[in-house]
mmCIF file of C-alpha atoms and ligand atoms in Angstrom:
data_model
loop_
_atom_site.group_PDB
_atom_site.id
_atom_site.type_symbol
_atom_site.label_atom_id
_atom_site.label_comp_id
_atom_site.label_asym_id
_atom_site.label_seq_id
_atom_site.Cartn_x
_atom_site.Cartn_y
_atom_site.Cartn_z
ATOM 1 C CA MET A 1 2.918 -13.905 17.649
ATOM 2 C CA PRO A 2 6.622 -12.672 17.266
ATOM 3 C CA ASP A 3 8.344 -10.547 19.189
ATOM 4 C CA THR A 4 7.190 -7.052 19.653
ATOM 5 C CA PRO A 5 8.958 -4.821 22.185
ATOM 6 C CA LEU A 6 6.842 -4.413 25.728
ATOM 7 C CA ASN A 7 7.435 -1.139 26.184
ATOM 8 C CA GLY A 8 6.021 -0.562 22.550
ATOM 9 C CA PRO A 9 4.186 2.641 20.797
ATOM 10 C CA ARG A 10 1.982 4.229 21.462
ATOM 11 C CA TYR A 11 0.375 5.771 18.212
ATOM 12 C CA GLY A 12 -1.698 9.128 17.221
ATOM 13 C CA VAL A 13 -4.445 8.060 15.112
ATOM 14 C CA ILE A 14 -4.980 9.885 12.379
ATOM 15 C CA GLY A 15 -7.448 9.409 10.308
ATOM 16 C CA CYS A 16 -9.305 5.825 10.193
ATOM 17 C CA GLY A 17 -11.728 5.028 7.735
ATOM 18 C CA MET A 18 -11.254 1.654 6.363
ATOM 19 C CA MET A 19 -8.016 1.691 6.499
ATOM 20 C CA GLY A 20 -7.122 3.608 10.096
ATOM 21 C CA ARG A 21 -9.834 0.793 11.473
ATOM 22 C CA GLU A 22 -7.257 -2.483 10.194
ATOM 23 C CA HIS A 23 -4.161 -0.797 11.647
ATOM 24 C CA LEU A 24 -6.337 -0.321 14.340
ATOM 25 C CA ARG A 25 -7.274 -4.194 14.654
ATOM 26 C CA ASN A 26 -3.632 -5.257 13.877
ATOM 27 C CA ILE A 27 -2.002 -3.050 16.682
ATOM 28 C CA ALA A 28 -4.171 -4.174 19.072
ATOM 29 C CA LEU A 29 -3.481 -8.097 18.844
ATOM 30 C CA MET A 30 0.210 -6.638 19.164
ATOM 31 C CA GLN A 31 1.560 -6.793 22.814
ATOM 32 C CA GLY A 32 3.350 -3.756 24.712
ATOM 33 C CA SER A 33 1.176 -0.687 21.815
ATOM 34 C CA GLU A 34 -1.564 1.073 22.766
ATOM 35 C CA VAL A 35 -4.041 3.793 19.855
ATOM 36 C CA ALA A 36 -3.915 6.742 22.918
ATOM 37 C CA ALA A 37 -5.765 9.067 20.755
ATOM 38 C CA ILE A 38 -7.097 9.447 17.326
ATOM 39 C CA PHE A 39 -8.985 12.446 15.126
ATOM 40 C CA GLU A 40 -10.880 11.419 12.561
ATOM 41 C CA PRO A 41 -12.857 14.493 11.855
ATOM 42 C CA ASP A 42 -16.335 12.199 10.392
ATOM 43 C CA ALA A 43 -18.741 10.595 13.582
ATOM 44 C CA GLU A 44 -19.620 7.383 12.786
ATOM 45 C CA MET A 45 -15.829 6.309 11.867
ATOM 46 C CA ARG A 46 -15.042 7.623 14.826
ATOM 47 C CA MET A 47 -17.397 5.149 16.742
ATOM 48 C CA ARG A 48 -16.327 2.813 15.601
ATOM 49 C CA ALA A 49 -12.415 3.638 16.292
ATOM 50 C CA ALA A 50 -13.980 3.666 19.075
ATOM 51 C CA GLN A 51 -15.236 0.297 19.295
ATOM 52 C CA ILE A 52 -11.651 -1.182 18.130
ATOM 53 C CA ALA A 53 -9.447 1.226 21.041
ATOM 54 C CA PRO A 54 -11.629 1.589 23.729
ATOM 55 C CA ARG A 55 -9.304 4.053 25.567
ATOM 56 C CA ALA A 56 -7.786 5.804 23.348
ATOM 57 C CA VAL A 57 -8.778 9.691 23.253
ATOM 58 C CA MET A 58 -10.884 11.481 20.537
ATOM 59 C CA VAL A 59 -9.678 14.399 19.465
ATOM 60 C CA GLU A 60 -11.137 17.501 16.874
ATOM 61 C CA SER A 61 -7.171 18.424 15.127
ATOM 62 C CA ILE A 62 -4.324 17.512 14.557
ATOM 63 C CA GLU A 63 -2.963 19.586 16.992
ATOM 64 C CA ALA A 64 -4.989 18.387 19.771
ATOM 65 C CA LEU A 65 -3.903 15.248 19.746
ATOM 66 C CA LEU A 66 0.022 16.543 18.842
ATOM 67 C CA ALA A 67 -0.869 17.705 23.094
ATOM 68 C CA VAL A 68 -1.417 14.375 24.279
ATOM 69 C CA PRO A 69 1.601 14.179 25.703
ATOM 70 C CA ALA A 70 1.217 9.513 26.117
ATOM 71 C CA VAL A 71 1.706 9.635 22.119
ATOM 72 C CA ASN A 72 4.342 8.216 20.882
ATOM 73 C CA CYS A 73 4.147 8.022 17.315
ATOM 74 C CA LEU A 74 1.279 9.025 14.369
ATOM 75 C CA LEU A 75 0.361 6.847 12.110
ATOM 76 C CA ILE A 76 -1.449 9.421 9.099
ATOM 77 C CA ALA A 77 -4.193 6.841 7.326
ATOM 78 C CA SER A 78 -6.354 10.009 5.975
ATOM 79 C CA PRO A 79 -7.735 10.573 2.380
ATOM 80 C CA ASN A 80 -3.449 10.497 -0.226
ATOM 81 C CA ASP A 81 -4.683 14.798 -1.216
ATOM 82 C CA MET A 82 -4.238 15.056 2.781
ATOM 83 C CA HIS A 83 -0.598 13.179 3.642
ATOM 84 C CA LEU A 84 1.603 16.445 3.033
ATOM 85 C CA SER A 85 0.122 19.304 4.274
ATOM 86 C CA GLN A 86 -0.162 16.690 7.570
ATOM 87 C CA LEU A 87 3.332 15.762 7.492
ATOM 88 C CA GLN A 88 4.690 19.135 6.879
ATOM 89 C CA THR A 89 1.558 20.647 10.452
ATOM 90 C CA ILE A 90 3.246 17.564 11.925
ATOM 91 C CA ALA A 91 7.140 19.206 11.258
ATOM 92 C CA ALA A 92 6.390 22.020 12.235
ATOM 93 C CA ILE A 93 4.186 21.095 15.608
ATOM 94 C CA ARG A 94 5.999 18.515 17.236
ATOM 95 C CA PRO A 95 7.054 15.376 14.311
ATOM 96 C CA LEU A 96 6.864 11.630 15.694
ATOM 97 C CA PRO A 97 8.543 8.847 13.889
ATOM 98 C CA VAL A 98 4.933 9.099 11.720
ATOM 99 C CA LEU A 99 4.487 5.484 9.572
ATOM 100 C CA VAL A 100 1.754 6.920 7.167
ATOM 101 C CA GLU A 101 -0.158 5.408 4.028
ATOM 102 C CA LYS A 102 0.701 5.670 0.306
ATOM 103 C CA PRO A 103 0.386 6.970 -1.236
ATOM 104 C CA LEU A 104 3.088 9.691 -0.074
ATOM 105 C CA VAL A 105 2.017 12.157 -2.348
ATOM 106 C CA ILE A 106 -0.433 12.701 -5.295
ATOM 107 C CA SER A 107 1.294 15.115 -7.974
ATOM 108 C CA GLN A 108 5.026 15.644 -8.945
ATOM 109 C CA ASP A 109 4.377 19.303 -7.350
ATOM 110 C CA GLU A 110 3.588 17.724 -3.860
ATOM 111 C CA ILE A 111 7.155 15.462 -4.276
ATOM 112 C CA GLY A 112 8.737 19.042 -4.759
ATOM 113 C CA ARG A 113 6.613 20.972 -2.276
ATOM 114 C CA LEU A 114 7.724 17.003 0.139
ATOM 115 C CA ASP A 115 12.003 17.980 -0.250
ATOM 116 C CA ALA A 116 12.219 20.139 2.811
ATOM 117 C CA PHE A 117 9.748 17.470 4.779
ATOM 118 C CA ARG A 118 12.346 14.996 4.179
ATOM 119 C CA GLN A 119 15.504 17.189 4.317
ATOM 120 C CA THR A 120 14.695 18.643 7.845
ATOM 121 C CA TYR A 121 12.035 16.127 9.833
ATOM 122 C CA PRO A 122 14.999 14.118 12.832
ATOM 123 C CA ALA A 123 12.363 11.380 13.498
ATOM 124 C CA PRO A 124 11.899 8.442 11.367
ATOM 125 C CA VAL A 125 8.830 8.187 8.339
ATOM 126 C CA TRP A 126 7.377 5.080 7.405
ATOM 127 C CA VAL A 127 5.743 4.696 3.854
ATOM 128 C CA ALA A 128 2.841 2.035 5.036
ATOM 129 C CA MET A 129 3.770 -0.424 2.034
ATOM 130 C CA GLU A 130 2.062 -3.432 3.184
ATOM 131 C CA TYR A 131 2.583 -5.452 -0.731
ATOM 132 C CA ARG A 132 5.478 -6.250 0.927
ATOM 133 C CA TYR A 133 5.127 -7.635 4.555
ATOM 134 C CA MET A 134 2.074 -10.842 2.800
ATOM 135 C CA PRO A 135 4.019 -13.522 4.012
ATOM 136 C CA PRO A 136 3.952 -15.508 -0.159
ATOM 137 C CA VAL A 137 5.289 -12.169 -1.367
ATOM 138 C CA ALA A 138 8.208 -12.686 1.146
ATOM 139 C CA ARG A 139 9.348 -16.084 0.398
ATOM 140 C CA LEU A 140 9.227 -15.131 -2.881
ATOM 141 C CA ILE A 141 11.462 -12.218 -1.897
ATOM 142 C CA ALA A 142 13.350 -13.935 0.041
ATOM 143 C CA GLU A 143 13.508 -17.661 -2.893
ATOM 144 C CA ALA A 144 13.794 -15.192 -5.422
ATOM 145 C CA GLU A 145 17.575 -15.582 -6.457
ATOM 146 C CA ALA A 146 18.766 -18.745 -6.085
ATOM 147 C CA ALA A 147 15.018 -19.823 -7.846
ATOM 148 C CA THR A 148 15.443 -17.108 -10.865
ATOM 149 C CA GLY A 149 19.801 -16.522 -11.400
ATOM 150 C CA GLY A 150 18.458 -13.207 -11.170
ATOM 151 C CA ILE A 151 15.321 -11.928 -11.924
ATOM 152 C CA ARG A 152 15.142 -10.332 -15.564
ATOM 153 C CA MET A 153 11.688 -10.504 -15.678
ATOM 154 C CA LEU A 154 9.109 -9.390 -13.333
ATOM 155 C CA THR A 155 4.869 -9.757 -13.449
ATOM 156 C CA ILE A 156 3.172 -8.382 -10.760
ATOM 157 C CA ARG A 157 -0.732 -8.982 -11.865
ATOM 158 C CA GLU A 158 -4.232 -7.757 -9.303
ATOM 159 C CA HIS A 159 -7.614 -8.917 -10.406
ATOM 160 C CA ARG A 160 -9.817 -7.609 -7.383
ATOM 161 C CA PHE A 161 -12.875 -5.925 -6.919
ATOM 162 C CA PRO A 162 -12.968 -2.192 -7.800
ATOM 163 C CA PHE A 163 -13.300 0.690 -5.980
ATOM 164 C CA LEU A 164 -15.019 0.730 -2.821
ATOM 165 C CA HIS A 165 -17.206 3.187 -1.157
ATOM 166 C CA LYS A 166 -14.514 5.528 1.178
ATOM 167 C CA VAL A 167 -16.102 8.621 3.243
ATOM 168 C CA GLY A 168 -16.799 11.674 1.410
ATOM 169 C CA ASP A 169 -16.451 9.675 -2.110
ATOM 170 C CA TRP A 170 -12.281 11.666 -2.063
ATOM 171 C CA ASN A 171 -11.423 7.977 -4.385
ATOM 172 C CA ARG A 172 -13.434 8.622 -7.346
ATOM 173 C CA LEU A 173 -11.642 11.503 -8.699
ATOM 174 C CA ASN A 174 -7.732 11.320 -10.347
ATOM 175 C CA ARG A 175 -7.348 15.206 -8.586
ATOM 176 C CA ARG A 176 -7.624 13.505 -5.756
ATOM 177 C CA THR A 177 -6.106 10.694 -5.505
ATOM 178 C CA GLY A 178 -3.207 10.729 -8.001
ATOM 179 C CA GLY A 179 -5.155 8.464 -11.037
ATOM 180 C CA THR A 180 -5.403 4.929 -10.235
ATOM 181 C CA LEU A 181 -2.139 3.687 -11.429
ATOM 182 C CA VAL A 182 -0.636 6.094 -8.314
ATOM 183 C CA GLU A 183 -3.392 5.329 -5.472
ATOM 184 C CA LYS A 184 -3.336 2.560 -5.746
ATOM 185 C CA CYS A 185 -0.844 1.129 -8.302
ATOM 186 C CA CYS A 186 2.469 2.861 -6.621
ATOM 187 C CA HIS A 187 2.748 -0.715 -4.042
ATOM 188 C CA PHE A 188 3.247 -2.685 -7.401
ATOM 189 C CA PHE A 189 5.464 -0.183 -8.124
ATOM 190 C CA ASP A 190 6.916 -0.256 -5.581
ATOM 191 C CA LEU A 191 7.295 -4.059 -4.917
ATOM 192 C CA MET A 192 9.382 -3.814 -8.650
ATOM 193 C CA ARG A 193 12.353 -2.008 -7.214
ATOM 194 C CA TYR A 194 12.638 -3.981 -3.725
ATOM 195 C CA ILE A 195 12.594 -7.090 -6.095
ATOM 196 C CA LEU A 196 15.148 -6.101 -8.543
ATOM 197 C CA LYS A 197 18.052 -3.855 -6.500
ATOM 198 C CA SER A 198 17.410 -1.268 -8.978
ATOM 199 C CA ASP A 199 16.113 2.318 -10.605
ATOM 200 C CA PRO A 200 13.447 2.643 -12.769
ATOM 201 C CA VAL A 201 14.744 4.305 -16.203
ATOM 202 C CA ARG A 202 10.920 4.556 -17.872
ATOM 203 C CA VAL A 203 7.715 4.027 -18.102
ATOM 204 C CA MET A 204 5.142 2.894 -21.005
ATOM 205 C CA ALA A 205 2.126 1.989 -20.059
ATOM 206 C CA SER A 206 -1.845 2.121 -21.466
ATOM 207 C CA GLY A 207 -4.537 2.612 -19.329
ATOM 208 C CA GLY A 208 -8.194 4.436 -18.876
ATOM 209 C CA GLN A 209 -11.372 4.042 -17.267
ATOM 210 C CA SER A 210 -13.892 0.665 -18.788
ATOM 211 C CA VAL A 211 -16.091 -1.092 -17.217
ATOM 212 C CA ASN A 212 -17.375 -0.069 -13.561
ATOM 213 C CA HIS A 213 -18.060 3.787 -12.349
ATOM 214 C CA LYS A 214 -19.122 5.312 -16.118
ATOM 215 C CA ASP A 215 -22.205 7.209 -14.307
ATOM 216 C CA GLU A 216 -20.927 7.902 -11.494
ATOM 217 C CA MET A 217 -21.318 11.795 -10.558
ATOM 218 C CA TYR A 218 -19.785 13.570 -6.939
ATOM 219 C CA GLU A 219 -20.811 17.508 -6.777
ATOM 220 C CA GLY A 220 -21.079 17.719 -10.531
ATOM 221 C CA GLU A 221 -17.459 16.031 -10.791
ATOM 222 C CA ALA A 222 -18.142 12.396 -13.076
ATOM 223 C CA ALA A 223 -15.542 9.656 -11.396
ATOM 224 C CA ASP A 224 -12.397 10.091 -14.154
ATOM 225 C CA ILE A 225 -10.635 7.341 -11.517
ATOM 226 C CA TRP A 226 -9.255 3.957 -14.194
ATOM 227 C CA ASP A 227 -10.408 0.873 -14.176
ATOM 228 C CA ASN A 228 -7.787 -1.060 -16.372
ATOM 229 C CA ALA A 229 -3.898 -1.065 -17.253
ATOM 230 C CA TYR A 230 -0.950 -1.950 -18.364
ATOM 231 C CA VAL A 231 2.432 -0.333 -17.102
ATOM 232 C CA ILE A 232 5.994 -1.272 -18.624
ATOM 233 C CA VAL A 233 8.624 -0.806 -16.898
ATOM 234 C CA ASP A 234 12.674 -0.869 -17.542
ATOM 235 C CA PHE A 235 14.775 -1.337 -14.961
ATOM 236 C CA ALA A 236 18.831 0.016 -14.823
ATOM 237 C CA SER A 237 19.666 -2.659 -13.848
ATOM 238 C CA GLY A 238 18.181 -4.422 -17.376
ATOM 239 C CA ALA A 239 15.581 -6.234 -15.806
ATOM 240 C CA ARG A 240 11.922 -5.443 -17.378
ATOM 241 C CA ALA A 241 9.092 -5.298 -14.816
ATOM 242 C CA MET A 242 5.025 -5.600 -16.382
ATOM 243 C CA LEU A 243 2.240 -4.517 -14.408
ATOM 244 C CA GLU A 244 -1.180 -5.955 -15.024
ATOM 245 C CA LEU A 245 -4.359 -4.327 -13.077
ATOM 246 C CA CYS A 246 -7.611 -5.528 -13.581
ATOM 247 C CA MET A 247 -10.254 -4.071 -11.514
ATOM 248 C CA PHE A 248 -13.625 -6.018 -12.810
ATOM 249 C CA ALA A 249 -11.876 -9.600 -12.054
ATOM 250 C CA GLU A 250 -13.827 -10.025 -8.146
ATOM 251 C CA GLY A 251 -14.825 -13.655 -9.577
ATOM 252 C CA SER A 252 -10.853 -14.804 -9.089
ATOM 253 C CA ARG A 253 -9.060 -17.509 -7.037
ATOM 254 C CA TYR A 254 -6.142 -15.768 -6.640
ATOM 255 C CA GLN A 255 -6.122 -11.613 -5.999
ATOM 256 C CA GLU A 256 -2.409 -10.469 -6.533
ATOM 257 C CA GLU A 257 -0.867 -13.121 -8.604
ATOM 258 C CA ILE A 258 3.443 -12.253 -9.569
ATOM 259 C CA SER A 259 5.878 -13.730 -11.202
ATOM 260 C CA ALA A 260 9.667 -13.742 -11.616
ATOM 261 C CA ILE A 261 11.812 -15.322 -13.715
ATOM 262 C CA GLY A 262 15.950 -16.241 -14.979
ATOM 263 C CA PRO A 263 18.309 -17.924 -16.099
ATOM 264 C CA SER A 264 17.736 -20.488 -13.413
ATOM 265 C CA GLY A 265 13.504 -20.548 -14.063
ATOM 266 C CA LYS A 266 10.779 -19.599 -12.462
ATOM 267 C CA ILE A 267 8.824 -18.190 -9.474
ATOM 268 C CA GLU A 268 5.458 -17.203 -8.603
ATOM 269 C CA CYS A 269 3.336 -16.676 -5.411
ATOM 270 C CA HIS A 270 -1.284 -16.441 -6.094
ATOM 271 C CA VAL A 271 -2.269 -14.718 -3.194
ATOM 272 C CA PRO A 272 -5.910 -14.479 -2.261
ATOM 273 C CA GLY A 273 -8.080 -11.233 -1.747
ATOM 274 C CA PRO A 274 -9.790 -10.364 1.526
ATOM 275 C CA ALA A 275 -10.841 -13.990 2.830
ATOM 276 C CA ARG A 276 -14.463 -11.077 3.929
ATOM 277 C CA PHE A 277 -15.167 -10.945 -0.021
ATOM 278 C CA TRP A 278 -15.322 -15.462 -0.361
ATOM 279 C CA PRO A 279 -18.216 -15.824 -0.477
ATOM 280 C CA GLU A 280 -19.551 -18.951 1.885
ATOM 281 C CA HIS A 281 -20.852 -21.264 -0.303
ATOM 282 C CA LEU A 282 -17.164 -21.977 -2.044
ATOM 283 C CA GLY A 283 -16.341 -23.192 1.394
ATOM 284 C CA GLU A 284 -13.117 -22.089 2.864
ATOM 285 C CA PRO A 285 -10.618 -19.425 1.000
ATOM 286 C CA PRO A 286 -8.251 -20.590 -1.227
ATOM 287 C CA VAL A 287 -5.003 -20.346 0.430
ATOM 288 C CA ALA A 288 -1.552 -18.784 -0.559
ATOM 289 C CA GLN A 289 1.004 -20.454 -2.577
ATOM 290 C CA VAL A 290 4.151 -19.736 -4.129
ATOM 291 C CA VAL A 291 5.530 -22.533 -6.723
ATOM 292 C CA VAL A 292 9.340 -22.789 -7.409
ATOM 293 C CA SER A 293 9.408 -24.433 -11.125
ATOM 294 C CA PRO A 294 13.389 -24.494 -11.863
ATOM 295 C CA ARG A 295 14.289 -24.762 -15.937
ATOM 296 C CA THR A 296 16.551 -28.304 -15.893
ATOM 297 C CA PRO A 297 15.405 -30.637 -13.852
ATOM 298 C CA LYS A 298 12.001 -29.805 -14.795
ATOM 299 C CA GLY A 299 9.056 -30.079 -11.588
ATOM 300 C CA PRO A 300 7.162 -27.461 -10.206
ATOM 301 C CA ARG A 301 6.866 -27.221 -6.763
ATOM 302 C CA THR A 302 4.712 -26.007 -5.346
ATOM 303 C CA ILE A 303 4.315 -24.579 -1.078
ATOM 304 C CA ASP A 304 1.151 -23.362 0.368
ATOM 305 C CA ILE A 305 1.501 -20.628 2.816
ATOM 306 C CA PRO A 306 -0.455 -19.959 5.178
ATOM 307 C CA VAL A 307 -1.552 -16.841 6.810
ATOM 308 C CA ASP A 308 -2.283 -16.997 10.898
ATOM 309 C CA PRO A 309 -6.468 -17.001 10.407
ATOM 310 C CA GLU A 310 -6.158 -13.742 13.784
ATOM 311 C CA LEU A 311 -4.678 -11.293 11.529
ATOM 312 C CA LEU A 312 -6.620 -12.489 8.492
ATOM 313 C CA GLU A 313 -8.977 -11.814 9.981
ATOM 314 C CA ALA A 314 -7.652 -7.658 11.412
ATOM 315 C CA GLY A 315 -7.497 -6.822 8.006
ATOM 316 C CA ASP A 316 -7.492 -7.388 4.034
ATOM 317 C CA HIS A 317 -4.241 -7.287 2.895
ATOM 318 C CA ASN A 318 -3.273 -11.235 4.695
ATOM 319 C CA GLY A 319 -1.438 -10.285 7.694
ATOM 320 C CA SER A 320 0.723 -7.656 6.517
ATOM 321 C CA THR A 321 -0.741 -4.977 8.308
ATOM 322 C CA PHE A 322 0.729 -6.473 11.342
ATOM 323 C CA TYR A 323 4.098 -7.546 10.822
ATOM 324 C CA GLN A 324 4.626 -4.023 8.373
ATOM 325 C CA HIS A 325 3.584 -2.798 12.616
ATOM 326 C CA GLN A 326 6.417 -4.833 14.412
ATOM 327 C CA ARG A 327 8.639 -3.417 11.766
ATOM 328 C CA PHE A 328 8.272 0.312 12.782
ATOM 329 C CA ALA A 329 7.884 -0.781 16.194
ATOM 330 C CA ARG A 330 10.651 -1.285 16.350
ATOM 331 C CA ALA A 331 12.663 1.659 13.901
ATOM 332 C CA VAL A 332 10.478 3.401 16.337
ATOM 333 C CA ALA A 333 12.114 2.029 19.823
ATOM 334 C CA GLY A 334 15.272 2.838 18.022
ATOM 335 C CA THR A 335 15.814 -0.627 17.438
ATOM 336 C CA GLY A 336 15.631 -1.202 14.008
ATOM 337 C CA PRO A 337 15.472 -0.099 10.107
ATOM 338 C CA VAL A 338 12.828 2.602 9.362
ATOM 339 C CA GLU A 339 12.421 -0.158 5.475
ATOM 340 C CA VAL A 340 9.734 2.095 3.407
ATOM 341 C CA THR A 341 11.459 4.802 3.447
ATOM 342 C CA ALA A 342 9.940 8.630 2.207
ATOM 343 C CA GLU A 343 12.268 7.989 -0.982
ATOM 344 C CA ASP A 344 10.559 4.479 -1.395
ATOM 345 C CA GLY A 345 7.033 6.480 -1.730
ATOM 346 C CA ILE A 346 8.260 9.658 -4.102
ATOM 347 C CA TRP A 347 9.517 6.410 -6.291
ATOM 348 C CA ALA A 348 6.234 4.456 -6.278
ATOM 349 C CA VAL A 349 4.215 7.311 -6.351
ATOM 350 C CA ALA A 350 7.063 8.715 -9.639
ATOM 351 C CA MET A 351 6.757 6.209 -11.587
ATOM 352 C CA GLY A 352 2.807 5.733 -11.035
ATOM 353 C CA LEU A 353 2.980 9.508 -12.009
ATOM 354 C CA ALA A 354 5.393 8.356 -15.301
ATOM 355 C CA ALA A 355 2.540 5.130 -16.342
ATOM 356 C CA GLN A 356 -0.350 8.122 -16.432
ATOM 357 C CA HIS A 357 1.476 10.022 -18.281
ATOM 358 C CA SER A 358 2.828 7.775 -20.732
ATOM 359 C CA ALA A 359 -1.128 6.157 -21.462
ATOM 360 C CA LEU A 360 -2.059 9.727 -21.919
ATOM 361 C CA THR A 361 0.071 10.548 -24.341
ATOM 362 C CA GLY A 362 1.108 7.676 -26.285
ATOM 363 C CA GLN A 363 4.611 7.976 -25.163
ATOM 364 C CA SER A 364 6.864 6.081 -22.726
ATOM 365 C CA CYS A 365 8.145 8.585 -20.295
ATOM 366 C CA PRO A 366 11.260 9.027 -18.560
ATOM 367 C CA VAL A 367 11.743 8.103 -15.397
ATOM 368 C CA ASP A 368 15.193 10.095 -13.402
ATOM 369 C CA SER A 369 16.841 10.293 -9.775
ATOM 370 C CA ASN A 370 15.113 13.830 -8.923
ATOM 371 C CA PHE A 371 11.722 10.770 -8.974
ATOM 372 C CA GLY A 372 10.877 11.931 -12.605
ATOM 373 C CA THR A 373 10.788 13.886 -16.173
ATOM 374 C CA ARG A 374 8.567 17.067 -15.246
ATOM 375 C CA LEU A 375 4.800 16.271 -16.240
HETATM 376 N N1 NAD B 1 -1.849 0.432 2.335
HETATM 377 C C1 NAD B 1 -2.717 -0.205 1.464
HETATM 378 O O1 NAD B 1 -2.596 -1.338 1.874
HETATM 379 C C2 NAD B 1 -3.792 0.462 2.222
HETATM 380 C C3 NAD B 1 -5.447 0.020 1.357
HETATM 381 C C4 NAD B 1 -6.503 0.978 1.146
HETATM 382 C C5 NAD B 1 -5.583 2.522 1.543
HETATM 383 N N2 NAD B 1 -5.042 3.065 2.104
HETATM 384 C C6 NAD B 1 -4.923 4.304 1.911
HETATM 385 O O2 NAD B 1 -5.392 4.436 3.549
HETATM 386 C C7 NAD B 1 -6.163 5.779 3.461
HETATM 387 C C8 NAD B 1 -6.998 6.252 3.771
HETATM 388 O O3 NAD B 1 -7.993 4.712 2.854
HETATM 389 P P1 NAD B 1 -9.551 4.480 3.645
HETATM 390 O O4 NAD B 1 -9.766 3.660 2.044
HETATM 391 O O5 NAD B 1 -9.307 4.382 5.041
HETATM 392 O O6 NAD B 1 -10.419 5.601 3.268
HETATM 393 P P2 NAD B 1 -11.690 5.358 3.444
HETATM 394 O O7 NAD B 1 -12.526 7.413 3.298
HETATM 395 O O8 NAD B 1 -12.712 4.962 3.958
HETATM 396 O O9 NAD B 1 -11.215 6.734 5.453
HETATM 397 C C9 NAD B 1 -10.844 7.877 5.284
HETATM 398 C C10 NAD B 1 -10.450 8.369 6.680
HETATM 399 O O10 NAD B 1 -9.574 9.406 6.595
HETATM 400 C C11 NAD B 1 -11.066 10.519 7.456
HETATM 401 N N3 NAD B 1 -10.810 12.319 7.345
HETATM 402 C C12 NAD B 1 -10.958 12.773 5.947
HETATM 403 N N4 NAD B 1 -10.839 13.687 6.235
HETATM 404 C C13 NAD B 1 -9.810 13.630 7.430
HETATM 405 C C14 NAD B 1 -8.618 14.882 7.631
HETATM 406 N N5 NAD B 1 -8.987 16.182 7.797
HETATM 407 N N6 NAD B 1 -7.705 14.033 9.018
HETATM 408 C C15 NAD B 1 -7.919 13.147 9.342
HETATM 409 N N7 NAD B 1 -8.853 12.387 8.665
HETATM 410 C C16 NAD B 1 -9.877 12.219 7.850
HETATM 411 C C17 NAD B 1 -12.480 9.524 6.949
HETATM 412 O O11 NAD B 1 -13.190 10.709 7.798
HETATM 413 C C18 NAD B 1 -12.315 8.457 7.166
HETATM 414 O O12 NAD B 1 -12.812 8.242 8.014
HETATM 415 C C19 NAD B 1 -5.942 6.227 1.945
HETATM 416 O O13 NAD B 1 -4.368 7.265 1.153
HETATM 417 C C20 NAD B 1 -5.569 5.171 1.121
HETATM 418 O O14 NAD B 1 -4.883 5.039 0.379
HETATM 419 C C21 NAD B 1 -3.825 2.098 1.953
#
């Protein structure tokens, strides 16, 4: 494994559902770090978390978690609509370095309410954007400038399985997630800004619920999350980007496919979905690829990007959760920067909110440096 600090982070973890436990498995692979304490209100999830992190103290509240002296950083992996209030509680009691799952917040109102926190929080805040750290995506980003001569068009396509079931079914309702284009697609909007090194100015979208969740009710409320969309984004640099999301396409060989094109050529990557969903009878799961296609001389070149099987086994995100924790560990130790800042997290949410708004109104939605037009 690549280097990790000797005295690594000792995490206090808030929420140990599917993603929280992916974090636990990856922290367990990082030399010098450990999970010191866990707050998880659901008994079944607590039990499963204890199997992965048997030395962690189980506590009954965030306050109790913050009182564990060994804890020197925090991970928030609770449902989306709890992130803001939990950050505010932490800020008031013991502001430690924190890795908070995306989306950072879920509404324009919450973006406003995050202001005071952002301006005064004295420790690193890192928003979990695992897709930046997927080895094939990282390779595309590293080679994009040389392969394209400056990206003018960027397309991100996600063809995947429907939303999974979550504890308490929080992910079925827009009011708890921010809507599909915030909840899930904030990853892709973050990637667009990160890859293009520019901020968006305008978003146009069409999206809705076409196939999945149509007959689902939750305590009298109909599931209103969307399962497909197209989103076009204009950037200040003049580059344009497009997202295509389809959540009834789990039969696909690859889950995420990204292409970047400029005057010199094209670079693409193909990223498989979670290995655990690949049917055994089809043999080994697909290996991620990067394809470089110059304009002259023509000659597409395909490069396999295999990922350490131990890292693939530890999560659903092509090894990226481990690499993100390594970088976060450096930020906690003060030896590396925060690579995904609260500002990045807010931009990604603002773009998602603008896309939801555009799809609902049929109008393009401007986005500005105050993180979006008031919707
Ligand atoms: N970065 C990624 O690729 C990625 C992938 C999946 C999920 N996520 C994010 O991770 C977060 C958790 O999602 P998940 O898929 O693990 O959902 P989940 O429902 O599986 O897990 C959420 C957990 O939080 C617990 N919880 C509920 N209320 C809580 C509270 N007040 N305090 C602490 N914990 C509480 C639940 O009991 C549950 O175990 C969400 O914000 C989600 O958007 C990110």
